Tab-separated table of C-alpha atoms and ligand atoms in Angstrom:
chain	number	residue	atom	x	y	z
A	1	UNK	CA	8.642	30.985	-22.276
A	2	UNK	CA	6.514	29.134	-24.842
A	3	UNK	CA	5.296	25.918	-22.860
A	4	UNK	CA	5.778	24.352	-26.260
A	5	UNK	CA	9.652	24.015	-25.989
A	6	UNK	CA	9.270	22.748	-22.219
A	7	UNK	CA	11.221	20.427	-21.673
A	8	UNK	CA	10.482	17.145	-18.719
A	9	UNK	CA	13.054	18.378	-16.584
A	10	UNK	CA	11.695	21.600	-16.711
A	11	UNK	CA	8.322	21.113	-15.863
A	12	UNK	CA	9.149	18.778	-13.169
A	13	UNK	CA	11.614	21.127	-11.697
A	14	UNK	CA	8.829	23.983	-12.088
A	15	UNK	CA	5.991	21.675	-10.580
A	16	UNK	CA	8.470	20.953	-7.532
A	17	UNK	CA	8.951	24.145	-6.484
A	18	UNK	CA	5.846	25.197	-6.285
A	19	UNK	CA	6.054	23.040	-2.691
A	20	UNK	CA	8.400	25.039	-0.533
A	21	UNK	CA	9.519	22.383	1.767
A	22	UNK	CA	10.526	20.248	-1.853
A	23	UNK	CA	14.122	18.883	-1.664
A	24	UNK	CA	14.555	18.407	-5.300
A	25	UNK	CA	15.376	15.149	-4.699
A	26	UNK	CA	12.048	14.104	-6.816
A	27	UNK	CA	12.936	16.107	-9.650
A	28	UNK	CA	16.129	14.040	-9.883
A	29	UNK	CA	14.718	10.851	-9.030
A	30	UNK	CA	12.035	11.442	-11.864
A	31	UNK	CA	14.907	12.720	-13.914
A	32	UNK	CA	16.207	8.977	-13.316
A	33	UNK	CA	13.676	7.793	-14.547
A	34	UNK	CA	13.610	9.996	-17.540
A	35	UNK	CA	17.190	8.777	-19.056
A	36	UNK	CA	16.322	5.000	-17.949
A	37	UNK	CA	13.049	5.372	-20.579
A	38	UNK	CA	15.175	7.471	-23.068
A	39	UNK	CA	17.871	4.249	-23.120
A	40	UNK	CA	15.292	1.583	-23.390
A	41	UNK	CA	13.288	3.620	-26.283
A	42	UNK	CA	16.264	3.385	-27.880
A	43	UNK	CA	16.782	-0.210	-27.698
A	44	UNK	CA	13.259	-1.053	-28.679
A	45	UNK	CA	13.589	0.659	-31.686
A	46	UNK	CA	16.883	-1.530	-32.256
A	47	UNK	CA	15.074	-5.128	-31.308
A	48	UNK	CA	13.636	-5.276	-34.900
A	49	UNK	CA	17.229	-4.674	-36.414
A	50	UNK	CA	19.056	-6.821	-33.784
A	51	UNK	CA	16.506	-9.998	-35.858
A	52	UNK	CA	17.686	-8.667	-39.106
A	53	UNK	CA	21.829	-8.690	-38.183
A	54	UNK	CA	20.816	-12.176	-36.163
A	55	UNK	CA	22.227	-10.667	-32.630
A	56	UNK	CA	18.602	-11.627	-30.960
A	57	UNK	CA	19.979	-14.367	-28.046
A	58	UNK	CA	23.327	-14.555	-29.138
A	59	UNK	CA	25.731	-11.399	-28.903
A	60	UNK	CA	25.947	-7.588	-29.796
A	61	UNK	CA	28.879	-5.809	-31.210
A	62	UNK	CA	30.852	-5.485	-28.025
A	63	UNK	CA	31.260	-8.921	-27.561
A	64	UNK	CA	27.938	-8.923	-24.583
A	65	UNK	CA	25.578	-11.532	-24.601
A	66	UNK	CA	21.953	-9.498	-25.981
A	67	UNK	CA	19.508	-9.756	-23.219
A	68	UNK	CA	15.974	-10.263	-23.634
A	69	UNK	CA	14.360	-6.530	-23.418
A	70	UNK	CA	12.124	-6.979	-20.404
A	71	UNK	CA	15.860	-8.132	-18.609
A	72	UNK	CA	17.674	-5.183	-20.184
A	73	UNK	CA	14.546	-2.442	-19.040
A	74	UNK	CA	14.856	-4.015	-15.379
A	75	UNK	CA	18.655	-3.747	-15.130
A	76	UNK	CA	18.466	-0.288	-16.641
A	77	UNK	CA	16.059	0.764	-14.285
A	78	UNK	CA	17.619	-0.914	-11.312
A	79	UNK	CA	21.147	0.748	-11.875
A	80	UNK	CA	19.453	3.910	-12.923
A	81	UNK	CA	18.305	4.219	-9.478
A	82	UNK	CA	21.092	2.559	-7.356
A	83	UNK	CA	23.376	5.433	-8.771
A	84	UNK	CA	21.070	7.957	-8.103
A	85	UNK	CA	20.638	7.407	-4.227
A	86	UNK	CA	17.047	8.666	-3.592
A	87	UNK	CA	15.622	5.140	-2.856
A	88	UNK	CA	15.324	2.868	0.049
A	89	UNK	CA	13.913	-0.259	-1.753
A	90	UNK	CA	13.397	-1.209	-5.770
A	91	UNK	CA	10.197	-3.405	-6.453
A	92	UNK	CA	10.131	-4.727	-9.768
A	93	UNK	CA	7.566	-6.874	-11.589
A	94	UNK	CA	10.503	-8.327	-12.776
A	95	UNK	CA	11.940	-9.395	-9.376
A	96	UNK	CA	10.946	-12.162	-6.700
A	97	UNK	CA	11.086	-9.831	-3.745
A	98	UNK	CA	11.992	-6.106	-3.282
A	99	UNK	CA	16.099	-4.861	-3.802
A	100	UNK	CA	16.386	-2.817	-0.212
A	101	UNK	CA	19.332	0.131	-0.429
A	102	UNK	CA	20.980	2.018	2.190
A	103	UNK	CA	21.780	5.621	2.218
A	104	UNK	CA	24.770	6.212	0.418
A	105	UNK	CA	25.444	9.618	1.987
A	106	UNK	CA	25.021	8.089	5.549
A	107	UNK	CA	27.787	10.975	6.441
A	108	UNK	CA	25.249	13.990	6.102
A	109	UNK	CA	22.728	15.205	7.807
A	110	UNK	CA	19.944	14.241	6.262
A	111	UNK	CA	18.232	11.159	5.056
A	112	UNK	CA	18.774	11.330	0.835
A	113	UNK	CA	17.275	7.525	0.207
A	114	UNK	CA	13.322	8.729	0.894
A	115	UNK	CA	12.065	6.926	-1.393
A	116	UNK	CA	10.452	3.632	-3.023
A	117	UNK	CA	10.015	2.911	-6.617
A	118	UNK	CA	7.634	0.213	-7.899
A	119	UNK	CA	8.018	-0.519	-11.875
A	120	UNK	CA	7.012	-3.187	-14.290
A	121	UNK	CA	9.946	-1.897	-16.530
A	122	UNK	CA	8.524	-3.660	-20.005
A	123	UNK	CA	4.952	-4.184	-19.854
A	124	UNK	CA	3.325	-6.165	-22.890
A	125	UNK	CA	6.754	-7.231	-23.848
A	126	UNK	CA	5.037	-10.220	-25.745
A	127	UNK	CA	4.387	-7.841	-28.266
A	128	UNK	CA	7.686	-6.523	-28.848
A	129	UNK	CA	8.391	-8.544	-32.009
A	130	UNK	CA	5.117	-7.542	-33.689
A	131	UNK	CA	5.682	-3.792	-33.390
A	132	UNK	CA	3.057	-3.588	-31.188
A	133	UNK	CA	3.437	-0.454	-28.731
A	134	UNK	CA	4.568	-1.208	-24.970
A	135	UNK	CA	5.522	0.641	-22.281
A	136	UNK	CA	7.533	0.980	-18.654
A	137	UNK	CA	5.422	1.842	-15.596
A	138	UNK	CA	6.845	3.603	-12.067
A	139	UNK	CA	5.073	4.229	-9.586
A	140	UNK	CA	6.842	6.474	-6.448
A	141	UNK	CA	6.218	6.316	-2.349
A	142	UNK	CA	8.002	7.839	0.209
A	143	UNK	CA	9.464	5.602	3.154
A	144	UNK	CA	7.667	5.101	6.560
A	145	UNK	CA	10.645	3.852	8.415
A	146	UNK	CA	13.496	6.481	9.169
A	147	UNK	CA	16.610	5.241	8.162
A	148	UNK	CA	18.863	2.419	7.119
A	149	UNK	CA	17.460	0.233	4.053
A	150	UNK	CA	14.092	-0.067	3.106
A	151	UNK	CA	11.563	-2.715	4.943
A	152	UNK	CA	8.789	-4.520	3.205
A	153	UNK	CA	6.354	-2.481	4.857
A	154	UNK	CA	7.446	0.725	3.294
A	155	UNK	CA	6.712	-1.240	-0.284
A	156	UNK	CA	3.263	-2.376	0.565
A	157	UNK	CA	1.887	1.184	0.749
A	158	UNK	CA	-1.508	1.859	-0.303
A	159	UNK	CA	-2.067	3.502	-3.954
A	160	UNK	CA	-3.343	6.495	-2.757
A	161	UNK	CA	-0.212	7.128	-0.522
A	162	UNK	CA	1.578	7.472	-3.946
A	163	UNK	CA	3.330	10.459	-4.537
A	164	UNK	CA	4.022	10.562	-8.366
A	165	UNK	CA	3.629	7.782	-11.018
A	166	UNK	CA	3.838	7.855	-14.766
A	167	UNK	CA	4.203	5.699	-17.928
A	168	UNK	CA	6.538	5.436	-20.665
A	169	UNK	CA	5.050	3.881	-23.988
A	170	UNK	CA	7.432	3.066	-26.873
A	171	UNK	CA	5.232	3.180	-29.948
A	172	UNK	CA	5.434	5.530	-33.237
A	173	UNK	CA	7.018	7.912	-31.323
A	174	UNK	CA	8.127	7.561	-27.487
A	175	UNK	CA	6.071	9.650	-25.125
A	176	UNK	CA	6.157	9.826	-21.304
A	177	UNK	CA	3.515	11.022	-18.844
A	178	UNK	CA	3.750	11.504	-15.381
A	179	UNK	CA	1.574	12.901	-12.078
A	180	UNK	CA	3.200	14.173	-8.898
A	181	UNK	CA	-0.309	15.161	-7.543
A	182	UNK	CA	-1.120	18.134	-9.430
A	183	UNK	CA	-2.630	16.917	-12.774
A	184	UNK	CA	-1.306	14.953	-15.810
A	185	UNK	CA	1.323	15.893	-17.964
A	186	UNK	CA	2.252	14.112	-21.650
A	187	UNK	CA	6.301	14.828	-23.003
A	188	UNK	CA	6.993	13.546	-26.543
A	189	UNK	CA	10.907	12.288	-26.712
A	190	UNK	CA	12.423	14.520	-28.983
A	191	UNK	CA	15.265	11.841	-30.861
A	192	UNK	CA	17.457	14.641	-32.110
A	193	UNK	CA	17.313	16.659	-29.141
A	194	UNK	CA	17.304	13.333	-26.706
A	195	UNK	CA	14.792	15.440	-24.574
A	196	UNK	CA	11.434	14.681	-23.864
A	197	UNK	CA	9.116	18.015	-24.720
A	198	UNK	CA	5.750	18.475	-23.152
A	199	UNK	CA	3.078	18.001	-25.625
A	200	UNK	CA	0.051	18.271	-23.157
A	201	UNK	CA	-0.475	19.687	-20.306
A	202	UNK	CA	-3.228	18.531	-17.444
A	203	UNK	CA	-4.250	15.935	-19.659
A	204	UNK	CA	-8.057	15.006	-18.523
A	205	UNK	CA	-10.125	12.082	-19.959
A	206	UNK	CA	-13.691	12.604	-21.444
A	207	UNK	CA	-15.798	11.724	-18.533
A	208	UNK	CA	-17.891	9.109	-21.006
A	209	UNK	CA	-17.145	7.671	-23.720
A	210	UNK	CA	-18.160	5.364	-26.679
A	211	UNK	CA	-15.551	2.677	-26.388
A	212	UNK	CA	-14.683	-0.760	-24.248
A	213	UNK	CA	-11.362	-2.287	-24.292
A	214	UNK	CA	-11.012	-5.808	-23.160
A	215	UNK	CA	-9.794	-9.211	-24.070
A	216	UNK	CA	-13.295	-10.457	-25.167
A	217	UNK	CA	-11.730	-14.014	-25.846
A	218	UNK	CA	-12.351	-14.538	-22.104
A	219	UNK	CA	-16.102	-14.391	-22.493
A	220	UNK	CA	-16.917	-17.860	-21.394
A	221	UNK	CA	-14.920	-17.511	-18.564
A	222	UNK	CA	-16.685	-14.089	-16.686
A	223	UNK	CA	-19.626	-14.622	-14.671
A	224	UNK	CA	-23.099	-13.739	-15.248
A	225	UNK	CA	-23.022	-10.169	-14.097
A	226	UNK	CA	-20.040	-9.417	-16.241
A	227	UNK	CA	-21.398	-10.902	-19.762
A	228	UNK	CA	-24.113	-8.761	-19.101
A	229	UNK	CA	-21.967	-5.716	-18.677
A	230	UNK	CA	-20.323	-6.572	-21.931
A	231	UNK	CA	-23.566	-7.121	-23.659
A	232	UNK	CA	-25.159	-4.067	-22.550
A	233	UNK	CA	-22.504	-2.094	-24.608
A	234	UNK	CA	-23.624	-3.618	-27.688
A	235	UNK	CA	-26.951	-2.666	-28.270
A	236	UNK	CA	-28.437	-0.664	-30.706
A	237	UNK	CA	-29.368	2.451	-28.338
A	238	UNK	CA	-28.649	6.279	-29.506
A	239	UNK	CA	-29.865	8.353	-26.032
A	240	UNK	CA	-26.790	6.255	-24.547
A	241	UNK	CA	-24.365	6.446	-27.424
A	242	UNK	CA	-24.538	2.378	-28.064
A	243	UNK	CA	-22.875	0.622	-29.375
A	244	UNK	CA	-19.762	1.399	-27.988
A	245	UNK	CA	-16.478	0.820	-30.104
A	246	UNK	CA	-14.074	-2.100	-29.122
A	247	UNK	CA	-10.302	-1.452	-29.269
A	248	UNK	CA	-7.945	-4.010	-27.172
A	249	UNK	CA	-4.401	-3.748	-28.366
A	250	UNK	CA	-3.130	-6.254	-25.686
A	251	UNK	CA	-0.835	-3.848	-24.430
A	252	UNK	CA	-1.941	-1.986	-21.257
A	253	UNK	CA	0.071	1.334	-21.566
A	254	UNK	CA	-0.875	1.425	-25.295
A	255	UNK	CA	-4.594	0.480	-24.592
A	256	UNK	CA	-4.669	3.241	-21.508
A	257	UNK	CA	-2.722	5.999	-23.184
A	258	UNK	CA	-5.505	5.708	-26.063
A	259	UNK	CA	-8.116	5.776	-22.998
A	260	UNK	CA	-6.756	8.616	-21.488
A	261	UNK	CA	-6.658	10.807	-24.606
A	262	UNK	CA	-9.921	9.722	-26.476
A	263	UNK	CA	-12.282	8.656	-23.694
A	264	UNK	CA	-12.896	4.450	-22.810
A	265	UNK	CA	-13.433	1.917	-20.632
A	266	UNK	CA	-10.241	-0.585	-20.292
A	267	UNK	CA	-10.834	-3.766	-17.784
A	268	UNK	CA	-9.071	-7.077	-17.041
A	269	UNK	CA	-12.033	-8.393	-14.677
A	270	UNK	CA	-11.733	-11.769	-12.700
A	271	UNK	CA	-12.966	-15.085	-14.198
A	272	UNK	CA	-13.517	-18.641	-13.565
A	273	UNK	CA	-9.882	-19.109	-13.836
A	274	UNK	CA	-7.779	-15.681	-12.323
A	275	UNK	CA	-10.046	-15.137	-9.421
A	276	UNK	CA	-8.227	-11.446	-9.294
A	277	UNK	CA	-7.543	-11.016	-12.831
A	278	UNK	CA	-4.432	-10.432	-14.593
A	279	UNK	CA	-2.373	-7.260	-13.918
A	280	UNK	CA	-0.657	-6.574	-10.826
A	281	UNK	CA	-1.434	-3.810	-7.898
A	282	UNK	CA	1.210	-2.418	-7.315
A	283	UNK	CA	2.970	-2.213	-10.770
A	284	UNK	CA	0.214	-1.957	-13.120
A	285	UNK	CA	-3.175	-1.033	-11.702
A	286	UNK	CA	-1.900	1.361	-9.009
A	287	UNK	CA	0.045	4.011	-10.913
A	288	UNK	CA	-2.640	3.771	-14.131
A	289	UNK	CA	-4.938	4.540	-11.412
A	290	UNK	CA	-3.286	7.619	-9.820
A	291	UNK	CA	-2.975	9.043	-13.224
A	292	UNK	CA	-6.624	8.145	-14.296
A	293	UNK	CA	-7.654	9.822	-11.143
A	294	UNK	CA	-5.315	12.886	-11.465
A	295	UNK	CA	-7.349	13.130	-14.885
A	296	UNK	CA	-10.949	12.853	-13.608
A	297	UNK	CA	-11.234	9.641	-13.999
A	298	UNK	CA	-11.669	6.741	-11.941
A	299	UNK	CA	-10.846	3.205	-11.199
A	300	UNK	CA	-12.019	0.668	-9.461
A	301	UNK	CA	-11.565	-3.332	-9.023
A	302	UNK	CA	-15.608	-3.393	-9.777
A	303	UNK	CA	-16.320	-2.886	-6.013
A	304	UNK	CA	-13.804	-0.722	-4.814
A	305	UNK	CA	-11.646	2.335	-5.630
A	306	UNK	CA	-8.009	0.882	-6.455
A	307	UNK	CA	-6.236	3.275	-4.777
A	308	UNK	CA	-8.013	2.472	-1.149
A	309	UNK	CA	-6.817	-1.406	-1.690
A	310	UNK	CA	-3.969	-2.090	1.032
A	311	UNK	CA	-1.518	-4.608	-0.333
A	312	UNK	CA	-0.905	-8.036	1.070
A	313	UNK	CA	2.043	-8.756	-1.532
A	314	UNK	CA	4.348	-7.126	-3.930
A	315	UNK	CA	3.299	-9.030	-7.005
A	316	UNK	CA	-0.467	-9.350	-5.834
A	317	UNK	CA	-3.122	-9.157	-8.725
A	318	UNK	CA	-6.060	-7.282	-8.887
A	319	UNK	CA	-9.253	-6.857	-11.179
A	320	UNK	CA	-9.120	-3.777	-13.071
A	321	UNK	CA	-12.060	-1.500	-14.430
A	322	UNK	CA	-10.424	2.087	-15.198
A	323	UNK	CA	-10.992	5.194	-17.403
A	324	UNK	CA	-14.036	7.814	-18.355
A	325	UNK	CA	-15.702	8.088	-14.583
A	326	UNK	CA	-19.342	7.049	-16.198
A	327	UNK	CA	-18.059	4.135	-17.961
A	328	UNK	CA	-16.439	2.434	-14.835
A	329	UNK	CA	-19.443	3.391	-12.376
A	330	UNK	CA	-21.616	1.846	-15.319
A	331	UNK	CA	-19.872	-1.245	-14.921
A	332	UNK	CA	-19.784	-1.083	-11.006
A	333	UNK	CA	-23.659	-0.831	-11.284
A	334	UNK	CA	-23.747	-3.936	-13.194
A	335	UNK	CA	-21.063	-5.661	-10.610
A	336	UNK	CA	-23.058	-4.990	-7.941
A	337	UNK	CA	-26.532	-5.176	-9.318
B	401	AHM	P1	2.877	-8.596	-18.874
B	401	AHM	O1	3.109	-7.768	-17.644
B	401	AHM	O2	3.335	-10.023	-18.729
B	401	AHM	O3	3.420	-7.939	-20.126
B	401	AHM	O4	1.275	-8.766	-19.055
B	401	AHM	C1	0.472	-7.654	-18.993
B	401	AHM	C2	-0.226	-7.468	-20.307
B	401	AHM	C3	-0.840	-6.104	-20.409
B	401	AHM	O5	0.004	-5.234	-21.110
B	401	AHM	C4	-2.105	-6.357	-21.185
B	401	AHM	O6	-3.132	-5.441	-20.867
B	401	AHM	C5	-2.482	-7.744	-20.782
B	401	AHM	O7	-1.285	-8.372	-20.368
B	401	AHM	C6	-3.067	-8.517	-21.919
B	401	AHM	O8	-3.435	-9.769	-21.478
B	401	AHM	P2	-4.254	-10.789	-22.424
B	401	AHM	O9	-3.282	-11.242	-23.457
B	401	AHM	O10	-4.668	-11.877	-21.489
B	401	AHM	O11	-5.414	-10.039	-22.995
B	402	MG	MG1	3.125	-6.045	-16.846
C-alpha cells in the first residue's frame, strides 16, 4: 500500500505488531488519544467564531456553559481515557494531583489498566486568541505496581522509562506526531476524512543547525555563563555558520515542531527568578525529549540528559536545552565551562 494514504491507526497498529508479546492495548490507548486531539482541533478552530457569535464565557447552543479551552482539552482527555480502560492513573498539568483508576474489567484474567498517561492537554493556551499555534502533549508509562488503582510512584517514573509520547499542535493545519520507541512519525488530520494521514515517516532533526529559540526578554535575568551562550550565537563567524537565526513563537509545541523539522536550538534555562525554569518534567520536557531523542537529537537540563532526571513531583519544573545534538552540547560546554 502507498504509505501516503496511511492512516494513524494504521501505522500504530503496524508498529505494534511488530512486538509479538504486544496486547494492542497501546494501539487503542494511542487511538484515545487520537479522537481526544481530533475533538479539541476542532474546537480551536471554533474559539475565534465562538468571540464573533459572543458565546466566549457565557453559553453555546445547547444551553452549556462554554468552558475555557485548556478546561475543555483536560476534560476531553480525562473522559477519553476513563472510557477507554487502559490506565491506572491520569496526570494532568491541569490537575493538583494525579486521577488514580481501577480496572474496569476486574472479572478477567488479565490486568487491562497497564498504563499511565501524563498530558499538558493545551499548552501555550495564552495564545489561543491571537491565532498563534498550540498544542496537547502525552506522554505514556506502564505501571510498576500490579493491580488495583494506580499509586504515585507509578507516575513519578523516569523519562526514559517512557514507552510512547507524542504531540498534537493545532496550527494551519492540525498535525500529530508520536514515538513508541522506534523512531518519529508526523500524521496530518485530514478534516474531510476526520483521519489523521502520515505525512513523514522517522522524522530526524538536522544534527546542527543555524537557529536559537528562546525568550530573549529574560536576558537580565540568566547568569553569566548563559549570556555568554546567547552571545556567542551572534557573532559574525562563517566556519561556524554565525549568526544563528532567532525564532521564539512562545508556544513550545509550535517552537519544537519547527525544531524538529528545520534544525534549532529551543531552551527555557533557569534565572535569577525560576531557579528550574519554566516548563514542567513530566508534561512538557519529558515527552519533547523522548521524541527529540527518537530523532537524533538530544536534550538536556544544561548538565544532564532529561530523560535520566528521576522526579520528585508531578508538576516539578525543569530547565530545558533540546534539539540539533551539536547545538545543545554547544550550550552544555558553555554551562559547564
Ligand atoms: P503553559 O503551559 O502555561 O501554556 O506555559 C508554557 C508555555 C510554552 O508553550 C512556551 O514555550 C512558554 O510557556 C513560553 O513562556 P514565556 O512566555 O515565558 O516565553
Ligand atoms: Mg504547558
Amino acid at each position: 500500500m502507498d504509505s501516503k494514504f496511511k492512516t494513524l491507526y494504521r501505522h500504530i497498529i503496524e508498529e505494534e505488531r511488530k512486538i509479538p508479546s504486544a496486547s494492542g492495548q497501546l494501539s487503542d490507548l494511542l487511538a484515545d488519544i487520537a479522537l481526544a486531539c481530533k475533538l479539541i482541533s476542532l474546537e480551536v478552530n471554533r474559539a475565534g467564531l465562538a468571540d464573533i457569535l459572543g458565546l466566549a464565557g457565557k453559553e453555546n447552543v445547547q444551553g452549556e456553559e462554554v468552558k475555557k479551552l485548556d478546561v475543555y482539552a483536560n476534560d476531553l482527555l480525562t473522559n477519553t481515557m476513563k472510557v477507554g480502560g487502559h490506565i491506572c492513573a491520569i496526570c494532568s498539568e491541569e490537575e493538583e494531583t494525579f486521577i488514580p483508576l481501577d480496572d474496569k474489567f476486574k472479572d478477567s484474567e488479565t490486568i487491562s489498566n497497564k498504563y499511565i498517561v501524563h498530558f499538558d492537554p493545551l499548552d501555550g493556551s495564552s495564545n489561543i486568541d491571537a491565532n498563534i499555534s498550540i498544542g496537547t502533549i502525552f506522554s505514556i508509562y506502564k505501571r510498576i505496581s500490579k493491580t488495583g488503582v494506580g499509586t504515585l510512584e507509578d507516575c513519578l517514573q523516569k523519562g526514559s522509562e517512557q514507552i510512547a509520547a507524542g504531540y498534537c499542535i493545532y496550527g494551519s493545519s492540525t498535525i500529530l506526531v508520536y514515538t513508541a520507541g522506534n523512531g518519529v512519525h508526523g500524521f496530518t488530520l485530514d478534516p474531510t476524512a476526520g483521519e489523521f494521514i502520515l505525512f513523514h515517516e522517522n522524522i530526524k532533526i538536522p544534527k546542527k543547525s543555524k537557529t536559537y529559540s528562546v525568550n530573549e526578554g529574560n536576558y537580565c535575568k540568566w547568569s553569566g555563563k548563559m549570556k555568554k551562550y546567547i552571545d556567542s550565537l551572534k557573532v559574525d563567524d562563517k566556519s561556524t555558520g554565525k549568526p544563528y537565526s532567532s525564532r521564539y513563537v512562545g508556544s513550545l509545541v509550535a517552537d519544537f515542531h519547527r525544531n524538529l523539522l528545520y534544525g534549532g536550538i529551543f531552551m527555557y534555562p533557569s534565572d535569577n527568578k525560576n531557579l528550574n525554569g519554566k516548563l514542567r518534567l513530566m508534561y512538557e520536557a519529558n515527552p519533547l525529549s523522548f521524541i527529540v531523542e527518537q530523532a537524533g537529537g538530544r536534550s538536556s537540563d544544561g548538565n544532564s540528559r532529561i530523560l535520566d532526571i528521576k522526579p520528585e513531583s508531578l508538576h516539578q519544573r525543569v530547565p530545558l536545552f533540546i534539539g540539533s545534538e551539536k547545538d545543545v552540547e554547544e550550550a552544555e560546554k558553555f554551562l559547564n565551562s
